Amino acid sequence: MFLDLFYGLRDEGVPVAIQEWQMFMTVLERGMHDTNLLSFYSLAKATLVKSETYFDAFDRVFARVFHGIEGEFSASDELMDWLNDPKNFEGLSDEQRQALENLDADELMRRFLETLEEQDERHDGGGRWIGTGGHSPFGHGGEHPTGIRVGGRSERKSAMKVAEDRRFKDYRTDVGLDIRNVKVALKRLRHLTREGLSDELDLPETVGETCKNAGEIELIYRPERRNNVRLLLLMDVGGTMDPYYEPVSRLLTALHEERGLRDFKAYYFHNCIYESIGTTADLYLKDAVPTGDVLRLLDSRWKVVIVGDAAMHPAELMNPRGNINPRYESETRGIDWLLRIQDHFERVVWLNPDPPTDWEHTRTTKAIKSIFPMLPLSLDGIQDAVTTLVGSRPSAPGITRH
Amino acid sequence: MSDENDFYRFTGTKGYIVSRPLVEAVNCAIALERPLLIKGEPGTGKTLLALNVAEGLGLPMESWHIKSTSKAAEGLYVYDTLQRLNDARFGEGNVGDIRSYIKLGPMGRVFTAENRHVLLIDEVDKADLEFPNDILRELDEMRFTVMETGDEVVARERPLVIITSNNEKELPDAFLRRCVFHFIEFPEPDLMNQIVDVHHPNLDSKLLDQVLIKFYWLRGQPDLRKKPSTSELIDWISALLRSGITQDQLDAHIPFLGSLLKNEQDTAAMSEFEERGGRMPNSWSDLGPRYNQ
């Protein structure tokens, strides 16, 4: 059953290795879980899972593997353990404690059910049987988590309840984007070089030079290491992109707040890129600049991220004068502009907010996907995009290394 | 479990409310002699945890606050070359003995200390991406060599290492594998009640209820750019208490919004909401099913 957990986690893509598993086994051997499923659950989580993004997967697997175990754990064993531990009765008089110890589990359960029937209004605290914040093993929010839970808001939930709650859904990386997550992903967008003003003391050189100088101190400075990544963002706005306003604006905010980049420029287009491109998101003609100028001004080292759904009428991509916007005359086909961009820059990625399952069903998406590496606009997708932009260059197809 | 580790068993302290899973994680790290990695939203008390673990276990604490410029070697020791150069130049100090220019860092001090310490490595994600990898061996074996002298420093007593991270950078897998991990969740209202009680004892329970309803309602707004955290709640309550606000005044209005919301768009959105006459919740049942199980 434990191995089911291990392989279940691996199947869900949680990176659990032998090392973590051994750690978990050591904990179990030492009996740290006190035969308590909730402890077992939190210890398994602490030793096996190393990122909150996997908590959701862990909860799902745990609930699946240990489904139905809870009864055995909690009904009698746990209750007796609880009763046998004098620590749980701090604040009770010896007599009260004695009275409690004289009850066996069945009796306790029976009383519990009786009390539950008798009691019809809620109360908190106090020495009566069921309520919150009291010392009774029944109720919730009390001093000890192993008590039988009667319902109500509580942090002391049973392990199965906690697992089934799946409160960590929010942290799944394949689902949503928040600005902070995106920033974390973008932090990796860097390529450190030493260029520019020398303002950092270079110690090894200083020592070396000082020695050469017969002990007369010679201070040597060098430029600080700095990020050398320049990023060009080309963004599809309006129309079919409207439903994706939130994730796209979060990406944009994160990029604008990203101070680590050497340079950052953003341009906007509608559906596809043609002769001119907007400097503002509302695409006013007067703010547009020729796309050719952009290509001329930015050298091939600029990393390019294009955000768009790539879904349009085939004519918009494949025909001359395909621009859907009547304010523009564009003789060159959209696809040629895309090919020019691909040729000009070393690294380009296309982020598509549409779900990847839809990509194969749209002709234009398929065509554009054959030009640029296309990735989904999710946290995982952005991370992959960053790797594509700054990671080591994948070897060209057809060339194999020996 | 060895007797010694039984002796070091953390159960929480008076001034710091811990959830049970957190206690388990701390004790697990103590028993396994592994570093404990703590993550969580800002303001959930990650750094405070180390202080309180140290207090709870009765151990002294050494902290190492990581900055973007921190280097792994600084935690072990720093060889003060400039000082030595200067001393050599002006004939001061004990230039002949390189050891007098080796200054131990927080990790080095903990290793050489007579008794067991808690070592806090705070905000490990602030440093360079490679930083965690650079301290792997030292954390594993609890020993390092001073290159300049060839001296080996071996920990006399294995410290309990607590590492906090704000998630600004991904930590390397090899580093994560060695840690016990705990994610401090945002406290549910029940736990929050206890936490507030520690900071503001004798708070009127009805007022507190209103405060918490407003607070969780605010946190529940999906468009919020920065959610208020526990420490902001505590500050907000201080402000409310100092101004002597009553429960009724809280009913339809959130005073001192600035102590809760730290982003101008958020503040603007809230005041717009109030101008439109938006209704604020007055009871837990207004907050939806999550708080009314």
XYZ file of C-alpha atoms in Angstrom:
695
model
C 0.000 0.000 0.000
C 2.853 2.382 0.801
C 4.413 1.604 -2.541
C 1.121 2.552 -4.182
C 1.646 5.983 -2.698
C 5.179 6.146 -4.057
C 4.286 5.094 -7.579
C 1.020 7.007 -7.491
C 2.990 10.182 -6.786
C 5.439 9.438 -9.552
C 2.599 8.794 -11.973
C 1.175 12.197 -11.129
C 4.506 13.771 -11.969
C 5.600 14.509 -8.398
C 9.388 14.128 -8.371
C 9.813 11.596 -5.585
C 13.100 9.718 -5.547
C 14.519 6.932 -3.422
C 16.187 9.506 -1.203
C 12.875 11.028 -0.170
C 11.307 7.626 0.207
C 14.086 6.514 2.565
C 13.608 9.664 4.582
C 9.917 8.873 4.902
C 10.616 5.235 5.839
C 13.059 6.348 8.536
C 10.358 8.525 10.012
C 7.903 5.618 10.019
C 10.444 3.245 11.545
C 10.961 5.626 14.383
C 7.248 5.650 14.983
C 6.941 9.383 14.631
C 3.473 9.105 13.172
C 2.053 7.709 16.454
C -0.352 5.473 14.486
C -2.279 8.598 13.686
C -3.377 9.049 10.104
C -3.213 12.832 10.277
C 0.392 12.730 11.477
C 1.113 10.098 8.884
C -0.324 12.418 6.270
C 1.660 15.483 7.318
C 4.903 13.545 7.730
C 4.486 11.949 4.313
C 3.875 15.395 2.870
C 6.857 16.973 4.647
C 9.297 14.285 3.544
C 8.040 13.349 0.074
C 6.822 16.610 -1.428
C 9.180 19.539 -1.756
C 7.055 22.152 -3.424
C 3.555 23.432 -2.753
C 2.822 23.108 -6.459
C 2.657 19.346 -5.921
C 0.439 19.453 -2.829
C -2.656 19.075 -4.947
C -1.300 15.996 -6.702
C -0.220 14.613 -3.337
C -3.682 15.132 -1.878
C -5.294 13.383 -4.818
C -2.970 10.385 -4.616
C -3.200 10.173 -0.859
C -6.979 10.224 -0.923
C -6.994 7.537 -3.597
C -4.463 5.209 -1.951
C -5.703 5.482 1.597
C -9.374 5.693 0.876
C -11.318 3.752 3.465
C -8.444 3.493 5.932
C -9.685 6.253 8.104
C -12.257 4.227 10.038
C -9.683 1.793 11.349
C -7.337 4.551 12.301
C -9.655 6.858 14.105
C -12.501 4.929 15.699
C -10.857 2.940 18.437
C -7.051 2.953 18.218
C -6.764 6.637 17.973
C -9.296 7.247 20.675
C -7.592 4.882 23.076
C -4.217 6.386 22.321
C -5.664 9.746 22.979
C -7.101 8.647 26.263
C -3.895 6.932 27.284
C -1.874 10.047 26.905
C -2.044 12.097 30.094
C -0.694 15.128 28.229
C -4.107 15.551 26.684
C -5.719 16.180 29.995
C -3.837 19.124 31.293
C -6.285 21.253 33.142
C -8.498 18.388 34.191
C -8.643 17.397 37.812
C -7.421 13.943 38.815
C -10.948 12.840 39.447
C -12.130 13.886 36.017
C -9.187 12.164 34.472
C -9.899 9.027 36.422
C -13.491 9.064 35.265
C -12.412 9.396 31.651
C -9.885 6.619 31.904
C -12.516 4.281 33.210
C -14.494 4.542 30.003
C -13.581 2.133 27.270
C -13.797 3.037 23.619
C -17.229 1.564 23.028
C -18.585 3.339 26.019
C -17.044 6.575 24.875
C -18.539 6.171 21.434
C -21.933 5.355 22.901
C -21.860 8.410 25.126
C -20.763 10.487 22.248
C -23.739 9.431 20.155
C -26.103 9.949 23.067
C -24.769 13.371 23.818
C -25.049 14.273 20.199
C -28.712 13.392 20.245
C -29.389 15.248 23.469
C -27.661 18.368 22.481
C -29.395 20.504 19.928
C -27.767 23.823 20.264
C -24.202 24.794 19.737
C -21.917 25.937 22.491
C -18.294 26.767 22.780
C -15.858 25.991 25.533
C -16.759 24.540 28.859
C -16.575 21.003 30.177
C -19.634 19.538 28.505
C -19.285 16.890 25.918
C -19.766 18.359 22.497
C -18.805 21.841 21.446
C -15.856 23.771 20.266
C -12.741 24.853 22.082
C -13.476 22.614 25.045
C -11.501 19.815 26.594
C -13.748 17.007 25.500
C -12.409 14.556 22.972
C -15.526 15.279 20.983
C -16.241 18.449 19.102
C -13.752 20.412 17.137
C -11.217 23.175 17.431
C -10.355 21.851 20.851
C -6.994 21.191 22.402
C -6.301 17.937 20.634
C -6.724 16.958 17.009
C -7.559 13.320 17.487
C -11.011 14.018 18.882
C -13.965 12.924 16.838
C -14.906 15.728 14.571
C -18.479 16.946 14.682
C -18.388 19.514 11.918
C -17.810 23.201 11.739
C -14.878 25.223 10.540
C -11.727 23.735 11.860
C -8.058 23.515 11.114
C -7.922 20.219 12.882
C -9.416 18.228 10.111
C -8.992 14.533 9.616
C -6.298 13.526 7.188
C -8.751 12.227 4.646
C -10.813 15.352 4.889
C -7.734 17.480 4.426
C -6.615 15.408 1.482
C -10.018 15.475 -0.141
C -10.352 19.206 0.349
C -7.571 19.787 -2.148
C -6.920 23.260 -0.865
C -3.727 23.416 -2.878
C -5.436 23.408 -6.228
C -4.398 27.040 -6.552
C -0.766 26.102 -6.561
C -0.901 23.799 -9.551
C 1.485 25.203 -12.080
C -0.379 24.004 -15.134
C -3.478 26.003 -14.324
C -3.265 29.683 -13.595
C -0.932 32.587 -13.622
C -0.346 35.168 -11.030
C 2.037 38.026 -11.430
C 4.371 36.738 -8.781
C 4.524 33.251 -10.267
C 5.226 34.699 -13.667
C 8.003 36.817 -12.189
C 9.526 33.770 -10.580
C 9.455 32.097 -13.982
C 10.951 35.146 -15.671
C 13.792 35.391 -13.167
C 15.465 32.648 -15.115
C 15.442 34.813 -18.187
C 18.998 35.942 -17.857
C 22.382 35.665 -19.308
C 25.085 37.113 -17.130
C 27.996 38.962 -18.642
C 30.545 41.513 -17.528
C 30.226 44.646 -19.595
C 30.382 48.386 -19.066
C 31.673 50.401 -16.143
C 34.330 48.841 -13.896
C 33.047 49.356 -10.379
C 33.584 46.040 -8.599
C 36.843 45.249 -6.805
C 38.539 42.309 -8.481
C 40.380 40.722 -5.572
C 42.493 38.039 -7.266
C 43.702 40.599 -9.799
C 44.327 43.158 -7.043
C 46.431 40.696 -5.057
C 48.273 39.618 -8.163
C 49.010 43.170 -9.250
C 49.977 44.194 -5.716
C 52.497 41.358 -5.571
C 53.934 42.370 -8.932
C 54.095 45.878 -7.591
C 56.297 44.701 -4.683
C 53.618 45.199 -2.057
C 52.507 48.631 -3.141
C 48.733 48.224 -3.207
C 47.261 48.291 -6.689
C 43.462 48.170 -6.790
C 41.916 46.533 -9.851
C 38.264 46.989 -10.706
C 36.048 45.120 -13.112
C 32.473 45.503 -14.339
C 29.743 43.906 -12.306
C 28.026 40.838 -13.652
C 24.827 41.937 -15.301
C 21.926 40.406 -17.109
C 22.411 40.790 -20.830
C 18.954 39.694 -21.953
C 16.993 42.067 -24.176
C 13.396 41.063 -24.602
C 10.957 41.984 -27.368
C 7.323 41.261 -26.703
C 4.849 41.171 -29.583
C 1.294 40.905 -28.409
C -1.978 40.142 -30.120
C -4.758 42.380 -28.784
C -8.491 42.598 -29.284
C -10.990 40.230 -30.852
C -10.384 36.619 -29.980
C -7.773 37.650 -27.412
C -10.318 39.488 -25.242
C -11.235 36.438 -23.125
C -7.560 36.115 -22.214
C -7.249 39.658 -20.938
C -6.393 38.571 -17.371
C -3.536 36.116 -17.966
C -2.080 38.295 -20.709
C -2.169 41.441 -18.585
C -0.494 39.543 -15.754
C 2.299 38.460 -18.052
C 2.646 42.038 -19.258
C 2.697 43.438 -15.714
C 5.287 40.902 -14.659
C 7.451 41.777 -17.645
C 7.163 45.501 -17.026
C 8.102 45.025 -13.387
C 10.995 42.745 -14.227
C 13.970 44.938 -13.421
C 16.560 42.339 -14.239
C 16.310 42.688 -18.001
C 18.850 44.726 -19.891
C 16.180 46.107 -22.187
C 12.518 45.478 -22.834
C 10.209 46.582 -25.647
C 6.586 45.737 -26.320
C 4.602 46.111 -29.547
C 1.029 45.198 -30.349
C -0.774 43.732 -33.327
C -4.164 42.374 -34.209
C -4.324 38.727 -35.277
C -1.156 38.797 -37.360
C 1.905 40.999 -37.945
C 2.075 43.098 -41.144
C 3.916 46.199 -42.409
C 3.368 48.215 -39.281
C 3.014 47.408 -35.670
C 1.430 49.329 -32.769
C 3.356 50.876 -29.920
C 0.203 51.075 -27.825
C -2.398 48.444 -27.146
C -5.195 50.443 -28.829
C -3.337 50.246 -32.164
C -3.866 53.892 -33.236
C -2.498 54.486 -36.705
C -0.481 57.500 -35.560
C 1.351 55.399 -32.965
C 2.233 52.632 -35.382
C 5.824 52.073 -36.498
C 6.990 50.126 -39.548
C 7.750 46.534 -38.641
C 10.844 46.730 -40.825
C 12.215 49.524 -38.613
C 11.770 47.391 -35.538
C 13.698 44.574 -37.173
C 16.423 46.975 -38.239
C 16.826 48.607 -34.835
C 16.869 45.433 -32.786
C 19.691 43.036 -33.489
C 19.417 39.282 -33.601
C 20.395 38.872 -29.947
C 17.021 40.181 -28.813
C 14.840 37.407 -27.442
C 11.338 37.522 -28.860
C 8.121 36.433 -27.183
C 4.970 36.570 -29.308
C 1.690 36.229 -27.454
C -1.375 35.421 -29.502
C -3.997 32.809 -30.143
C -2.773 32.296 -33.721
C -6.360 31.581 -34.698
C -7.582 33.728 -37.616
C -9.079 33.454 -41.035
C -6.567 31.639 -43.282
C -6.628 34.589 -45.697
C -5.304 36.891 -42.947
C -2.191 34.794 -42.801
C -1.768 33.513 -46.325
C -3.081 36.226 -48.702
C -1.622 39.599 -49.674
C -3.685 42.452 -48.200
C -4.901 39.977 -45.641
C -4.992 42.517 -42.806
C -8.436 42.458 -41.270
C -8.001 46.070 -40.214
C -9.047 48.328 -43.141
C -6.839 51.161 -41.874
C -3.793 49.303 -43.038
C -2.740 48.316 -46.520
C -0.419 45.374 -46.411
C 0.937 43.966 -49.621
C 3.174 41.405 -47.976
C 1.506 38.311 -46.595
C 1.327 37.937 -42.801
C 3.171 34.663 -42.935
C 6.094 36.308 -44.712
C 6.421 38.817 -41.906
C 6.419 35.985 -39.420
C 9.114 34.191 -41.403
C 11.181 37.391 -41.499
C 10.926 37.654 -37.720
C 11.970 34.029 -37.378
C 14.944 34.629 -39.688
C 16.033 37.852 -38.051
C 16.125 36.779 -34.410
C 18.016 33.874 -32.928
C 15.384 32.924 -30.370
C 11.648 33.366 -30.765
C 8.796 31.663 -28.929
C 5.061 31.926 -29.427
C 2.871 31.770 -26.314
C -0.669 30.693 -27.072
C -3.429 31.211 -24.489
C -5.723 28.738 -26.248
C -5.558 25.250 -24.745
C -3.003 23.105 -26.620
C -5.716 20.570 -27.447
C -7.277 23.149 -29.801
C -4.106 23.907 -31.698
C -4.351 21.009 -34.117
C -7.861 22.008 -35.120
C -7.026 25.454 -36.431
C -5.250 25.756 -39.756
C -3.483 29.016 -39.002
C -2.352 27.767 -35.593
C -0.818 24.708 -37.206
C 0.927 26.873 -39.809
C 2.354 29.263 -37.206
C 3.347 26.366 -34.958
C 5.542 25.079 -37.768
C 7.421 28.409 -37.789
C 7.892 29.124 -34.083
C 8.102 26.883 -31.031
C 4.584 27.264 -29.617
C 3.913 26.945 -25.900
C 0.776 27.387 -23.793
C 0.353 30.597 -21.793
C 0.574 28.824 -18.440
C 3.258 28.883 -15.779
C 4.779 25.703 -17.169
C 4.585 27.129 -20.675
C 6.329 30.342 -19.629
C 9.026 28.357 -17.882
C 9.587 26.300 -21.017
C 9.586 29.478 -23.070
C 12.304 30.944 -20.862
C 14.361 27.785 -21.311
C 13.872 27.998 -25.059
C 14.994 31.632 -25.028
C 18.105 31.381 -22.860
C 18.792 27.679 -22.417
C 21.579 25.919 -24.216
C 20.819 25.631 -27.894
C 19.226 22.339 -28.884
C 21.196 20.616 -31.597
C 19.759 21.151 -35.042
C 17.611 18.344 -36.350
C 19.455 15.877 -38.538
C 22.766 16.411 -36.765
C 23.663 13.729 -34.270
C 26.577 13.912 -31.923
C 28.877 10.947 -31.371
C 14.407 7.741 17.825
C 17.471 8.372 19.922
C 17.138 9.674 23.441
C 18.899 12.835 22.557
C 16.399 13.678 19.872
C 13.561 12.785 22.147
C 14.886 15.442 24.403
C 14.651 18.009 21.613
C 11.001 17.848 20.829
C 9.278 20.990 19.736
C 5.769 21.680 20.939
C 5.357 25.383 20.225
C 5.781 28.418 22.446
C 3.481 30.849 24.121
C 3.978 33.700 21.697
C 3.732 31.675 18.529
C 0.780 29.554 17.510
C 1.728 26.599 15.357
C -0.438 24.205 13.451
C 0.033 20.520 14.130
C 1.491 19.664 10.718
C 4.133 22.329 11.309
C 5.040 20.804 14.671
C 5.321 17.426 12.972
C 7.563 18.858 10.288
C 9.841 20.516 12.864
C 10.142 17.323 14.885
C 10.678 15.321 11.742
C 13.578 17.591 10.796
C 15.045 17.274 14.292
C 14.793 13.476 14.262
C 16.203 13.075 10.765
C 18.860 15.749 11.290
C 17.827 17.322 8.020
C 17.349 20.994 7.212
C 13.768 22.196 7.433
C 12.642 24.239 4.457
C 9.784 26.613 5.190
C 7.807 28.328 2.456
C 4.621 30.336 2.613
C 2.953 33.612 1.770
C 4.808 36.664 3.036
C 3.680 37.564 6.525
C 2.832 34.066 7.712
C 5.668 34.023 10.208
C 8.356 31.970 8.525
C 11.265 33.789 10.131
C 9.536 33.964 13.488
C 9.247 30.201 13.455
C 13.000 29.759 13.757
C 13.143 32.160 16.698
C 10.402 30.269 18.432
C 11.785 26.836 17.684
C 15.039 27.989 19.256
C 13.159 29.349 22.234
C 10.985 26.260 22.523
C 13.959 23.935 22.451
C 16.050 26.173 24.665
C 18.812 26.435 22.079
C 20.749 29.542 21.034
C 20.140 30.789 17.518
C 22.370 32.142 14.806
C 20.813 33.765 11.727
C 22.170 34.213 8.286
C 20.118 36.717 6.318
C 20.586 36.141 2.636
C 20.826 39.063 0.217
C 20.997 39.115 -3.537
C 24.762 39.500 -3.274
C 25.303 36.759 -0.688
C 27.820 34.087 -1.543
C 27.788 30.635 -0.025
C 31.374 30.978 1.157
C 30.455 34.017 3.296
C 28.370 31.789 5.526
C 31.390 29.644 6.271
C 34.179 32.172 6.537
C 35.595 35.279 4.930
C 39.275 35.772 4.329
C 39.806 39.473 4.814
C 42.483 40.022 2.194
C 42.159 43.780 2.061
C 42.740 44.075 5.799
C 45.778 41.851 5.529
C 47.140 43.813 2.611
C 46.654 47.014 4.528
C 48.239 45.621 7.690
C 51.168 44.374 5.670
C 51.600 47.756 4.107
C 51.522 49.670 7.359
C 53.134 47.015 9.551
C 50.131 46.569 11.792
C 48.407 43.493 13.186
C 49.574 39.919 13.098
C 50.242 39.671 9.388
C 52.241 36.478 9.686
C 49.283 34.485 10.940
C 46.721 34.014 8.225
C 44.242 32.733 10.816
C 43.771 36.158 12.296
C 42.281 37.250 8.964
C 39.849 34.332 8.686
C 36.499 35.567 9.974
C 33.909 32.840 10.495
C 30.443 33.386 9.072
C 27.162 32.300 10.700
C 27.513 28.706 9.558
C 31.130 28.532 10.643
C 30.273 29.966 14.069
C 27.494 27.407 14.571
C 29.821 24.559 13.603
C 32.527 25.609 16.019
C 30.159 26.428 18.876
C 30.322 24.364 22.062
C 26.617 23.568 22.161
C 23.860 22.824 19.718
C 22.430 25.784 17.821
C 19.463 26.578 15.652
C 20.749 28.012 12.381
C 18.326 30.168 10.426
C 19.135 30.670 6.755
C 16.637 33.386 5.971
C 15.194 33.985 2.491
C 17.491 31.597 0.699
C 15.775 32.453 -2.604
C 17.155 36.008 -2.525
C 20.611 34.815 -3.443
C 21.940 33.688 -6.767
C 20.357 30.634 -8.358
C 23.402 28.489 -7.602
C 23.611 29.487 -3.961
C 21.690 26.517 -2.484
C 23.874 24.065 -4.394
C 26.967 25.684 -2.953
C 25.995 24.914 0.634
C 24.818 21.349 -0.042
C 27.916 19.555 1.142
C 28.272 21.713 4.228
C 24.657 21.025 5.196
C 25.033 17.315 4.517
C 28.303 16.613 6.211
C 28.397 19.568 8.567
C 32.052 20.168 7.836
C 34.138 22.401 5.610
C 37.766 23.170 4.947
C 39.328 26.584 5.218
C 41.193 26.699 1.936
C 43.783 29.263 3.026
C 44.971 27.299 6.059
C 43.898 23.749 5.297
C 42.073 23.612 8.641
C 38.985 21.468 8.666
C 36.012 22.755 10.614
C 33.703 19.961 11.778
C 30.463 20.669 13.592
C 30.694 19.619 17.226
C 26.943 19.469 17.563
C 24.789 19.114 14.457
C 22.740 22.306 14.344
C 19.051 22.329 13.512
C 18.944 24.205 10.216
C 15.817 26.132 9.299
C 15.670 27.615 5.815
C 12.992 30.026 4.662
C 12.070 30.859 1.099
C 9.686 33.363 -0.436
C 9.519 31.476 -3.674
C 11.273 34.154 -5.687
C 13.488 31.570 -7.262
C 13.158 27.887 -7.841
C 15.413 25.884 -5.582
C 17.497 23.127 -7.160
C 16.234 19.561 -6.879
C 19.372 18.246 -5.214
C 18.897 20.821 -2.484
C 15.205 20.057 -2.052
C 15.864 16.324 -1.758
C 17.817 16.885 1.421
C 15.210 19.011 3.132
C 12.087 18.357 5.101
C 9.540 20.670 3.567
C 6.693 22.588 5.090
C 4.417 25.123 3.473
C 2.826 27.506 5.964
C -0.749 27.823 4.839
C -2.700 30.942 5.388
C -4.429 30.412 8.755
C -8.114 29.526 8.805
C -10.313 31.789 10.951
C -10.135 29.512 14.013
C -6.371 29.535 14.068
C -6.360 33.229 13.224
C -8.463 33.826 16.327
C -5.749 32.251 18.446
C -3.005 34.170 16.667
C -4.764 37.496 17.173
C -5.355 36.568 20.780
C -1.613 36.236 21.337
C -0.984 39.739 19.997
C -4.110 41.487 21.216
C -5.411 39.695 24.288
C -8.712 40.865 25.759
C -10.068 41.957 22.410
C -13.848 42.124 22.387
C -14.947 38.919 20.707
C -17.717 40.543 18.669
C -15.373 43.194 17.378
C -12.810 40.533 16.530
C -15.432 38.564 14.659
C -16.313 41.624 12.560
C -12.645 42.315 11.948
C -12.021 38.786 10.768
C -15.121 38.725 8.558
C -13.957 41.887 6.808
C -10.432 40.572 6.573
C -11.319 37.219 5.041
C -13.830 38.879 2.745
C -11.125 41.195 1.510
C -8.738 38.323 0.987
C -11.430 36.474 -0.896
C -11.722 39.162 -3.573
C -10.409 37.547 -6.743
C -9.037 40.712 -8.347
C -6.866 41.727 -5.424
C -3.290 42.224 -6.523
C -1.768 41.784 -3.112
C -3.698 39.969 -0.442
C -3.327 41.292 3.102
C -1.424 38.918 5.384
C -1.446 38.039 9.054
C 1.053 40.696 10.030
C -1.046 43.323 8.246
C -4.117 42.120 10.095
C -2.303 42.522 13.414
C -1.248 46.058 12.462
C -4.741 46.892 11.335
C -6.201 45.744 14.652
C -3.653 47.879 16.491
C -4.780 50.883 14.452
C -8.441 50.115 15.125
C -7.828 49.769 18.842
C -5.833 52.963 19.089
C -8.565 54.926 17.376
C -11.145 53.359 19.667
C -13.362 52.188 16.881
C -16.585 50.397 17.722
C -18.102 47.373 16.174
C -20.904 49.402 14.544
C -18.437 51.619 12.714
C -16.961 48.537 11.177
C -20.277 47.347 9.824
C -20.386 49.170 6.532
C -16.911 50.576 6.149
C -13.306 49.466 6.419
C -11.281 52.168 8.172
C -7.489 52.429 7.853
C -7.596 50.566 4.588
C -4.003 51.595 4.003
C -2.730 49.195 6.612
C -4.366 46.284 4.791
C -3.968 47.131 1.115
C -0.541 48.139 -0.139
C -1.303 48.579 -3.801
C -2.925 51.684 -5.258
C -5.090 49.783 -7.732
C -6.457 47.701 -4.873
C -7.192 50.760 -2.762
C -8.841 52.498 -5.717
C -10.980 49.444 -6.452
C -12.114 49.351 -2.830
C -13.100 53.002 -2.639
C -14.969 52.652 -5.909
C -16.772 49.693 -4.427
C -17.765 51.792 -1.418
C -18.893 54.721 -3.570
C -21.097 52.444 -5.583
C -22.641 51.486 -2.251
C -21.383 47.937 -2.394
C -22.474 45.892 0.576
C -19.872 44.503 2.902
C -20.472 41.273 4.733
C -21.480 41.351 8.377
C -21.557 37.684 9.182
C -19.660 34.585 8.245
C -22.637 33.336 6.270
C -22.092 36.226 3.819
C -18.703 34.830 2.917
C -19.929 31.736 1.166
C -19.736 28.046 1.874
C -16.018 27.855 2.556
C -16.433 29.452 5.972
C -19.739 27.811 6.794
C -19.164 24.129 6.665
